Every structure is written in C-alpha cells, then in structure tokens.
Amino acid sequence: MLDFDATFRARLTALLAQIYPDHPADELGQQITDAFWPEGSSHRKRGRTPGNRQWSERDALVITYGNSIIDGQHKPLDLLRDFLHREMAGVVNGVHILPFFPYTSDDGFAVTDYRAVNPVLGDWADISRIGSEFLLMSDLVLNHVSSQSTWFNDYLQGHAPYDQFFFEASPEDDLSDVVRPRTQPLLREVETSRGIRHVWCTFSHDQIDLDFRNPAVLLEFLRVMRLHIDNGVRILRLDAVAFIWKEVGTRSIHMAQTHAIVRLMRLLADFATEPLILLTETNVPNAENLSYFGNRNEAHAVYNFSLPPLVLHAMMSGRADKLIRWQGAMPPAQLGCAYLNFTASHDGIGMRPAEGILSPEDTAQVIETVRDFGGRVSMRALPGGGESPYELNITWFEAMKGTFAGEDDHQIARFLASQTLVMALEGIPAFYIHSLLATPNDHEGVEKSGHNRAINRHRWDYGVLQERLADPATNQHVVLEEMKRRIDIRRRQRAFHPNATQFTLQLDKRIFGLWRQSLDRDQSIFALHNVSSDAFAIDPYAINLIEGEDWVDLITGESIDPTDARIAFAPYQCRWITNRA
C-alpha cells in the first residue's frame, strides 16, 4: 500500500474482509488505493475526524439538469453558469448538476460513458469551471448502466473484464422478496456469446444492474470518483446506492455489504486531501434512510426523504400535526453528519418515506388532490404481487395550487411557506431549479416522452426565462426574488447552522414551529410557519420569549414585544423571531 497509517490499513482490511472475504485483502487494498490515488496524487496522513465544520448556515444548493436552461445557440452548461452568476451568486453557493454524461434514457441515469460529458451540454472544462466557482455535486450512478453502453456491449460479446460486470439470475430463482421501485419484470433476457442470459434490472430494461460481488466493479467506480474529484466535484451523490448488492432469495436492498461499501468510500474520502462529502440517495422509509449515517462512518449526509410528502400533506390539509409528530421524533444528525432538506427534485415526490407516518386515508387524499392539480402517480411492484404508489409526479409550485378543498388564491403564499419551513430545519437546504422558477407542469413533455417524471423536468428557453424574471407581474419574478431574499436572510443566521440545536414546538396544529439555537448558544430563532389559510394569533409566552431581549421577526423586520397579548399570523405567514438580528 501507499504510506498510510496503521488505522487506515486496519479499517480497510476489515472492510474488505466483510465485502470480499474470498479475495486477498492486501492485494485488493493495494488496488483500491491505486484506483483512488493514482500516481501523482496525494492523500492525508491522518483521516478527518467527524465534526461540524464541513458545512455552515451559508450553504445552500440548487438542483438542476445541465440543460434545464437552453437557447439553441450556446452550450447549456454555459447558460447554467450564467444563470447561477446572474441570479444566485451571493445567495446560493452550491449546485447539483444531475447526470451530465452521455445516456440513453431516464434523463441521464442510464449512462453510456462515465468518463465523458454529454457533448450536447458541454465538456469537462465547463464542469471544472463551475466547480471552481460553486460547491459542486455530481452523481455517481452506481447501480446500473445503459444497455447500450460499451460495458454492456462487451458483456454481451464476452469480452473481459466486462463479461463479469453484470448481475445474472434465473427465471427459476425465488425473487419474490426483492424490493423494487418499478413495475416491469425484474429480469431481462439477453443473448450473449455464451448463450441466453437473464440480467437484473432494478429500474428499467435499459438500466442493467452491475454486480458488485466482483471487486473490479468497485475499482472502476473508485476511478470514476477520482475523475469527478479532479474536475472540481466536492459532493458525491451515491445514486440508488441501497440496491447495489444483490443476492438471490433476499430483499436485495440495504445489504450488509452495501453499507460496508459506503463505509469504504467514506474511509477514502476522509483521507482525501480534497474536502469531500458523500451523500446517499435512498428513497425508502425513514428508519432505513437514516441507517446510512452508520456510526458516523458512512454517509456525511442523507436526503431527508420523508420531508417532501409530509410537507405536501401539511400544506394541502392545513394542519401540521403529522409533520410535527414526525419531526419531534427525528434524531439530530450525529456529529459529522447532516440532513439534506428539500421538497422537490428531478424525481417525483416519493411516498415510501411517508409509510407509517401518513395513514392510507391521508395518502389517498394527497394523491387525489395531486391528480386534481394536473399531476400523475407512478407505481411500484410489491414483493409477492400487487402495486402501490411510489411517487407523485407534479411540479412543487403546481402542487401548491390549493388544498384538499380545491384550488384557491393562496398559491404563491402557500408555496413560499412550504420552502421557508424547509430553510429553518436542521440540515442543508436544496432547491430544485423548477421550484425557484415557479415552473408549471410540463404536460407536453409527458406526452412527448411517455414518462410521468417529464412533468417536472421542463427546459426553459433562456430568453423567455429572462423576460419573465424581468417582469414583476410574473410568478417567476415574484417567487425567485422572494426565495432569494429569504435564503439570504437564512444564510446570515448562526442559529441556522446545519447542526445547531433544534427542538420541535407543540403549538397550534396549524403552526409548524421550531426553536433553533446557535452552536455557541448566543442566538435563538423561533421559526414559526402557518401551514393554513387561516388568520389567527398565538400567545408570545407559548414560545418562551425572554423579556428584556430585543426580539425581531427576520422575515418582516417587525419588532416582537414578549409582553404583547398576541403574535398575529396571516394565511401562510412565516415568522423567524430572533434575539440577534
């Protein structure tokens, strides 16, 4: 091995013994370090210890495709960079560019070449330029590759090493317990140079699952990780990581080897000279999702996947009781860990993370309302047969058109309230570009593609977008300007550090309330969010405002007197009341 300390060597050896017990640990360990640290690169002498300095209250991300903004003339990555500088600089410091590789389907998640940037978008120089100016997140699409990739074509032809890269099973195998997010058959029959084979397809038949039982697969992805890092990526999103280790006769999700692989990647990240954050993407029930923190030795950050469906329910029902009950039971992130908080992303609003939190009646009401607002519902196959809702496909702005009672005139206020409460939560906030831009449902995109998710993947013509952003009468102008104002307020508050103290307040069921306190205990913020169309007031003593302090609402600038009889709330009004403005 390279010159690593004894702790690194011992931890790597133990992980390899768990993942690949039939392979010599010393030899494989050398291959792993050579893959992640090729000749000419350097590593830390000692690994980073878990702490809370990897992020701060000043961090916020935009989630976007590389071609969410186009004009038919310039490279989309250049247009994205221009948008980030023109509209978001000084407010949002990070960007997640969704898969920017050549692909065949699933808007980038069926990769044909992990080492190339899709030439329709730009090139590695464009990625590196953005990475030098913003905190850059990229996708490590670990679980599968395109059926038209070089890797899979070499597999079909029996060419080493790719003839051993893909997971095969038999239609006679017992696969009834396999957990999946889709409804089409799990196995795809293919003709190879060695005869008929059946390959495993967790997501679609154009996305062929890799076989991580072969350490060569892991080594290849470690080289891909290094390519990303060398091009300025500092947050690595481990896409669909929960499914990467499969065994016939099991659920083939969250396997012990999967967690060990994440721990191995964390070990490498901790010894990298670059400040790296590993983010796991596991759209599953809450307890399963939280397991990817490990014991502060797996993911640095996890998506807060239960948040979107619960916020959606709160805004549609006008009551926050389910959201409050869930948040009150959520553990604070361990030292060195953080939640990534969001409501919308390139995917739909996942319903699995709300299992056991929302009742079947709650879920049915949400689904019916989403359909009323022009949205769609995608299903998943259940082990043993049957289907259930997997995700709701709708833009978040359109989902805020009304409540269970129907559409109303509060769409913008309701939308802003839903985003403001996310900003106040422990963790790092991330905002999908189509939420920032109040993008309507793209029904035309659904019709053209035949995929429900296209409803939330609109491509803005940059000229049209600029015209709308310049017009104070448009939803795009109103929403983006107010979102930027509130994000800017948030990033200046030490009590909104991702790991600052948080307590869930038990107030009126229409109020989702949090108490945040800075790490040095100097600043308190009572973050109060009306999720209803009602106007009402609460008693200042209900939130323990200390007399003698100068309390102010950061959002309105209004002074709050603890001795006043009531604190008033307009429909969907949010208040961040602090003693240190």
mmCIF file of N, CA and C in Angstrom, residues 236-304:
data_model
loop_
_atom_site.group_PDB
_atom_site.id
_atom_site.type_symbol
_atom_site.label_atom_id
_atom_site.label_comp_id
_atom_site.label_asym_id
_atom_site.label_seq_id
_atom_site.Cartn_x
_atom_site.Cartn_y
_atom_site.Cartn_z
ATOM 1 N N LEU A 236 -20.351 14.010 -3.604
ATOM 2 C CA LEU A 236 -20.628 12.857 -4.451
ATOM 3 C C LEU A 236 -21.940 12.228 -4.015
ATOM 4 N N ARG A 237 -22.900 12.265 -4.904
ATOM 5 C CA ARG A 237 -24.226 11.698 -4.631
ATOM 6 C C ARG A 237 -24.231 10.241 -5.085
ATOM 7 N N LEU A 238 -24.411 9.338 -4.145
ATOM 8 C CA LEU A 238 -24.397 7.906 -4.434
ATOM 9 C C LEU A 238 -25.804 7.479 -4.827
ATOM 10 N N ASP A 239 -26.063 7.499 -6.137
ATOM 11 C CA ASP A 239 -27.403 7.256 -6.657
ATOM 12 C C ASP A 239 -27.823 5.796 -6.458
ATOM 13 N N ALA A 240 -29.049 5.618 -5.963
ATOM 14 C CA ALA A 240 -29.653 4.283 -5.822
ATOM 15 C C ALA A 240 -28.727 3.307 -5.098
ATOM 16 N N VAL A 241 -27.952 3.818 -4.177
ATOM 17 C CA VAL A 241 -26.924 3.001 -3.535
ATOM 18 C C VAL A 241 -27.510 1.837 -2.751
ATOM 19 N N ALA A 242 -28.740 1.957 -2.285
ATOM 20 C CA ALA A 242 -29.330 0.897 -1.461
ATOM 21 C C ALA A 242 -29.450 -0.431 -2.191
ATOM 22 N N PHE A 243 -29.446 -0.402 -3.527
ATOM 23 C CA PHE A 243 -29.708 -1.606 -4.311
ATOM 24 C C PHE A 243 -28.445 -2.284 -4.848
ATOM 25 N N ILE A 244 -27.242 -1.755 -4.545
ATOM 26 C CA ILE A 244 -26.072 -2.183 -5.317
ATOM 27 C C ILE A 244 -25.647 -3.625 -5.037
ATOM 28 N N TRP A 245 -25.942 -4.160 -3.849
ATOM 29 C CA TRP A 245 -25.546 -5.544 -3.555
ATOM 30 C C TRP A 245 -26.794 -6.423 -3.587
ATOM 31 N N LYS A 246 -26.742 -7.456 -4.395
ATOM 32 C CA LYS A 246 -27.901 -8.317 -4.593
ATOM 33 C C LYS A 246 -27.548 -9.765 -4.286
ATOM 34 N N GLU A 247 -28.502 -10.468 -3.717
ATOM 35 C CA GLU A 247 -28.362 -11.905 -3.523
ATOM 36 C C GLU A 247 -29.722 -12.543 -3.749
ATOM 37 N N VAL A 248 -29.759 -13.584 -4.572
ATOM 38 C CA VAL A 248 -30.999 -14.300 -4.831
ATOM 39 C C VAL A 248 -31.554 -14.849 -3.518
ATOM 40 N N GLY A 249 -32.853 -14.701 -3.334
ATOM 41 C CA GLY A 249 -33.503 -15.189 -2.120
ATOM 42 C C GLY A 249 -33.575 -14.175 -1.001
ATOM 43 N N THR A 250 -33.099 -12.946 -1.253
ATOM 44 C CA THR A 250 -33.158 -11.879 -0.244
ATOM 45 C C THR A 250 -33.960 -10.703 -0.797
ATOM 46 N N ARG A 251 -34.120 -9.666 0.021
ATOM 47 C CA ARG A 251 -34.789 -8.448 -0.418
ATOM 48 C C ARG A 251 -33.893 -7.635 -1.350
ATOM 49 N N SER A 252 -32.591 -7.886 -1.313
ATOM 50 C CA SER A 252 -31.604 -7.224 -2.184
ATOM 51 C C SER A 252 -31.677 -5.708 -2.064
ATOM 52 N N ILE A 253 -31.822 -5.250 -0.848
ATOM 53 C CA ILE A 253 -31.777 -3.820 -0.549
ATOM 54 C C ILE A 253 -31.182 -3.661 0.851
ATOM 55 N N HIS A 254 -30.329 -2.646 1.034
ATOM 56 C CA HIS A 254 -29.699 -2.370 2.331
ATOM 57 C C HIS A 254 -28.883 -3.568 2.838
ATOM 58 N N MET A 255 -28.262 -4.296 1.943
ATOM 59 C CA MET A 255 -27.481 -5.458 2.376
ATOM 60 C C MET A 255 -26.274 -4.999 3.186
ATOM 61 N N ALA A 256 -25.763 -5.890 4.041
ATOM 62 C CA ALA A 256 -24.626 -5.538 4.891
ATOM 63 C C ALA A 256 -23.423 -5.116 4.047
ATOM 64 N N GLN A 257 -23.243 -5.763 2.904
ATOM 65 C CA GLN A 257 -22.120 -5.409 2.035
ATOM 66 C C GLN A 257 -22.282 -4.010 1.445
ATOM 67 N N THR A 258 -23.540 -3.611 1.208
ATOM 68 C CA THR A 258 -23.794 -2.258 0.708
ATOM 69 C C THR A 258 -23.301 -1.227 1.715
ATOM 70 N N HIS A 259 -23.675 -1.398 2.963
ATOM 71 C CA HIS A 259 -23.227 -0.464 3.999
ATOM 72 C C HIS A 259 -21.703 -0.486 4.131
ATOM 73 N N ALA A 260 -21.106 -1.654 3.978
ATOM 74 C CA ALA A 260 -19.647 -1.744 4.079
ATOM 75 C C ALA A 260 -18.970 -1.007 2.917
ATOM 76 N N ILE A 261 -19.562 -1.058 1.735
ATOM 77 C CA ILE A 261 -19.005 -0.323 0.591
ATOM 78 C C ILE A 261 -19.097 1.177 0.830
ATOM 79 N N VAL A 262 -20.207 1.638 1.395
ATOM 80 C CA VAL A 262 -20.317 3.060 1.719
ATOM 81 C C VAL A 262 -19.272 3.442 2.761
ATOM 82 N N ARG A 263 -19.048 2.576 3.750
ATOM 83 C CA ARG A 263 -18.018 2.862 4.757
ATOM 84 C C ARG A 263 -16.634 2.918 4.122
ATOM 85 N N LEU A 264 -16.400 2.055 3.146
ATOM 86 C CA LEU A 264 -15.105 2.071 2.458
ATOM 87 C C LEU A 264 -14.928 3.394 1.710
ATOM 88 N N MET A 265 -15.964 3.840 1.029
ATOM 89 C CA MET A 265 -15.883 5.118 0.318
ATOM 90 C C MET A 265 -15.686 6.272 1.294
ATOM 91 N N ARG A 266 -16.328 6.197 2.448
ATOM 92 C CA ARG A 266 -16.162 7.239 3.469
ATOM 93 C C ARG A 266 -14.717 7.249 3.974
ATOM 94 N N LEU A 267 -14.150 6.068 4.159
ATOM 95 C CA LEU A 267 -12.758 5.983 4.606
ATOM 96 C C LEU A 267 -11.842 6.676 3.602
ATOM 97 N N LEU A 268 -12.034 6.402 2.327
ATOM 98 C CA LEU A 268 -11.215 7.040 1.297
ATOM 99 C C LEU A 268 -11.428 8.549 1.300
ATOM 100 N N ALA A 269 -12.693 8.983 1.433
ATOM 101 C CA ALA A 269 -12.993 10.413 1.446
ATOM 102 C C ALA A 269 -12.323 11.100 2.631
ATOM 103 N N ASP A 270 -12.286 10.433 3.774
ATOM 104 C CA ASP A 270 -11.693 11.039 4.965
ATOM 105 C C ASP A 270 -10.179 11.195 4.839
ATOM 106 N N PHE A 271 -9.563 10.396 3.983
ATOM 107 C CA PHE A 271 -8.122 10.503 3.781
ATOM 108 C C PHE A 271 -7.773 11.275 2.507
ATOM 109 N N ALA A 272 -8.781 11.758 1.789
ATOM 110 C CA ALA A 272 -8.528 12.559 0.595
ATOM 111 C C ALA A 272 -8.083 13.960 1.000
ATOM 112 N N THR A 273 -7.186 14.548 0.225
ATOM 113 C CA THR A 273 -6.768 15.923 0.525
ATOM 114 C C THR A 273 -7.890 16.906 0.229
ATOM 115 N N GLU A 274 -8.762 16.559 -0.707
ATOM 116 C CA GLU A 274 -9.899 17.426 -1.034
ATOM 117 C C GLU A 274 -11.007 17.252 0.009
ATOM 118 N N PRO A 275 -11.711 18.328 0.360
ATOM 119 C CA PRO A 275 -12.825 18.197 1.309
ATOM 120 C C PRO A 275 -14.046 17.590 0.620
ATOM 121 N N LEU A 276 -14.297 16.319 0.866
ATOM 122 C CA LEU A 276 -15.356 15.591 0.169
ATOM 123 C C LEU A 276 -16.520 15.298 1.094
ATOM 124 N N ILE A 277 -17.726 15.334 0.527
ATOM 125 C CA ILE A 277 -18.943 14.952 1.241
ATOM 126 C C ILE A 277 -19.616 13.845 0.447
ATOM 127 N N LEU A 278 -19.934 12.746 1.107
ATOM 128 C CA LEU A 278 -20.699 11.662 0.496
ATOM 129 C C LEU A 278 -22.157 11.809 0.893
ATOM 130 N N LEU A 279 -23.029 11.803 -0.107
ATOM 131 C CA LEU A 279 -24.475 11.942 0.098
ATOM 132 C C LEU A 279 -25.154 10.702 -0.458
ATOM 133 N N THR A 280 -25.900 9.980 0.371
ATOM 134 C CA THR A 280 -26.591 8.787 -0.107
ATOM 135 C C THR A 280 -28.010 9.126 -0.550
ATOM 136 N N GLU A 281 -28.411 8.555 -1.673
ATOM 137 C CA GLU A 281 -29.763 8.741 -2.219
ATOM 138 C C GLU A 281 -30.519 7.443 -2.024
ATOM 139 N N THR A 282 -31.352 7.398 -0.976
ATOM 140 C CA THR A 282 -32.094 6.190 -0.623
ATOM 141 C C THR A 282 -33.536 6.573 -0.336
ATOM 142 N N ASN A 283 -34.369 6.497 -1.358
ATOM 143 C CA ASN A 283 -35.764 6.927 -1.256
ATOM 144 C C ASN A 283 -36.593 5.788 -0.673
ATOM 145 N N VAL A 284 -36.472 5.632 0.634
ATOM 146 C CA VAL A 284 -37.046 4.484 1.346
ATOM 147 C C VAL A 284 -37.640 4.987 2.663
ATOM 148 N N PRO A 285 -38.359 4.128 3.393
ATOM 149 C CA PRO A 285 -38.883 4.555 4.696
ATOM 150 C C PRO A 285 -37.799 5.139 5.602
ATOM 151 N N ASN A 286 -38.229 6.003 6.518
ATOM 152 C CA ASN A 286 -37.322 6.880 7.256
ATOM 153 C C ASN A 286 -36.213 6.143 8.002
ATOM 154 N N ALA A 287 -36.561 5.106 8.748
ATOM 155 C CA ALA A 287 -35.546 4.409 9.544
ATOM 156 C C ALA A 287 -34.483 3.787 8.645
ATOM 157 N N GLU A 288 -34.900 3.262 7.501
ATOM 158 C CA GLU A 288 -33.947 2.679 6.561
ATOM 159 C C GLU A 288 -33.025 3.762 5.997
ATOM 160 N N ASN A 289 -33.587 4.908 5.712
ATOM 161 C CA ASN A 289 -32.807 6.025 5.175
ATOM 162 C C ASN A 289 -31.738 6.469 6.181
ATOM 163 N N LEU A 290 -32.142 6.623 7.437
ATOM 164 C CA LEU A 290 -31.211 7.106 8.462
ATOM 165 C C LEU A 290 -30.079 6.121 8.729
ATOM 166 N N SER A 291 -30.273 4.855 8.369
ATOM 167 C CA SER A 291 -29.231 3.863 8.630
ATOM 168 C C SER A 291 -27.953 4.162 7.855
ATOM 169 N N TYR A 292 -28.039 5.006 6.817
ATOM 170 C CA TYR A 292 -26.854 5.290 6.007
ATOM 171 C C TYR A 292 -25.931 6.328 6.640
ATOM 172 N N PHE A 293 -26.292 6.865 7.793
ATOM 173 C CA PHE A 293 -25.314 7.601 8.585
ATOM 174 C C PHE A 293 -24.308 6.629 9.220
ATOM 175 N N GLY A 294 -24.760 5.360 9.399
ATOM 176 C CA GLY A 294 -23.918 4.408 10.104
ATOM 177 C C GLY A 294 -23.629 4.906 11.503
ATOM 178 N N ASN A 295 -22.433 4.670 11.965
ATOM 179 C CA ASN A 295 -21.980 5.184 13.255
ATOM 180 C C ASN A 295 -20.977 6.302 12.977
ATOM 181 N N ARG A 296 -21.474 7.338 12.284
ATOM 182 C CA ARG A 296 -20.645 8.460 11.835
ATOM 183 C C ARG A 296 -19.534 8.006 10.885
ATOM 184 N N ASN A 297 -19.741 6.860 10.234
ATOM 185 C CA ASN A 297 -18.688 6.313 9.389
ATOM 186 C C ASN A 297 -19.193 5.912 7.998
ATOM 187 N N GLU A 298 -20.428 6.336 7.664
ATOM 188 C CA GLU A 298 -20.930 6.070 6.321
ATOM 189 C C GLU A 298 -21.141 7.412 5.618
ATOM 190 N N ALA A 299 -22.354 7.740 5.255
ATOM 191 C CA ALA A 299 -22.589 8.989 4.544
ATOM 192 C C ALA A 299 -22.361 10.187 5.460
ATOM 193 N N HIS A 300 -21.779 11.247 4.896
ATOM 194 C CA HIS A 300 -21.748 12.514 5.617
ATOM 195 C C HIS A 300 -23.156 13.103 5.689
ATOM 196 N N ALA A 301 -23.931 12.888 4.626
ATOM 197 C CA ALA A 301 -25.262 13.492 4.541
ATOM 198 C C ALA A 301 -26.231 12.513 3.891
ATOM 199 N N VAL A 302 -27.499 12.606 4.297
ATOM 200 C CA VAL A 302 -28.562 11.824 3.666
ATOM 201 C C VAL A 302 -29.696 12.766 3.286
ATOM 202 N N TYR A 303 -30.382 12.422 2.208
ATOM 203 C CA TYR A 303 -31.590 13.162 1.847
ATOM 204 C C TYR A 303 -32.644 12.968 2.929
ATOM 205 N N ASN A 304 -33.328 14.032 3.279
ATOM 206 C CA ASN A 304 -34.414 13.949 4.248
ATOM 207 C C ASN A 304 -35.692 13.584 3.483
#
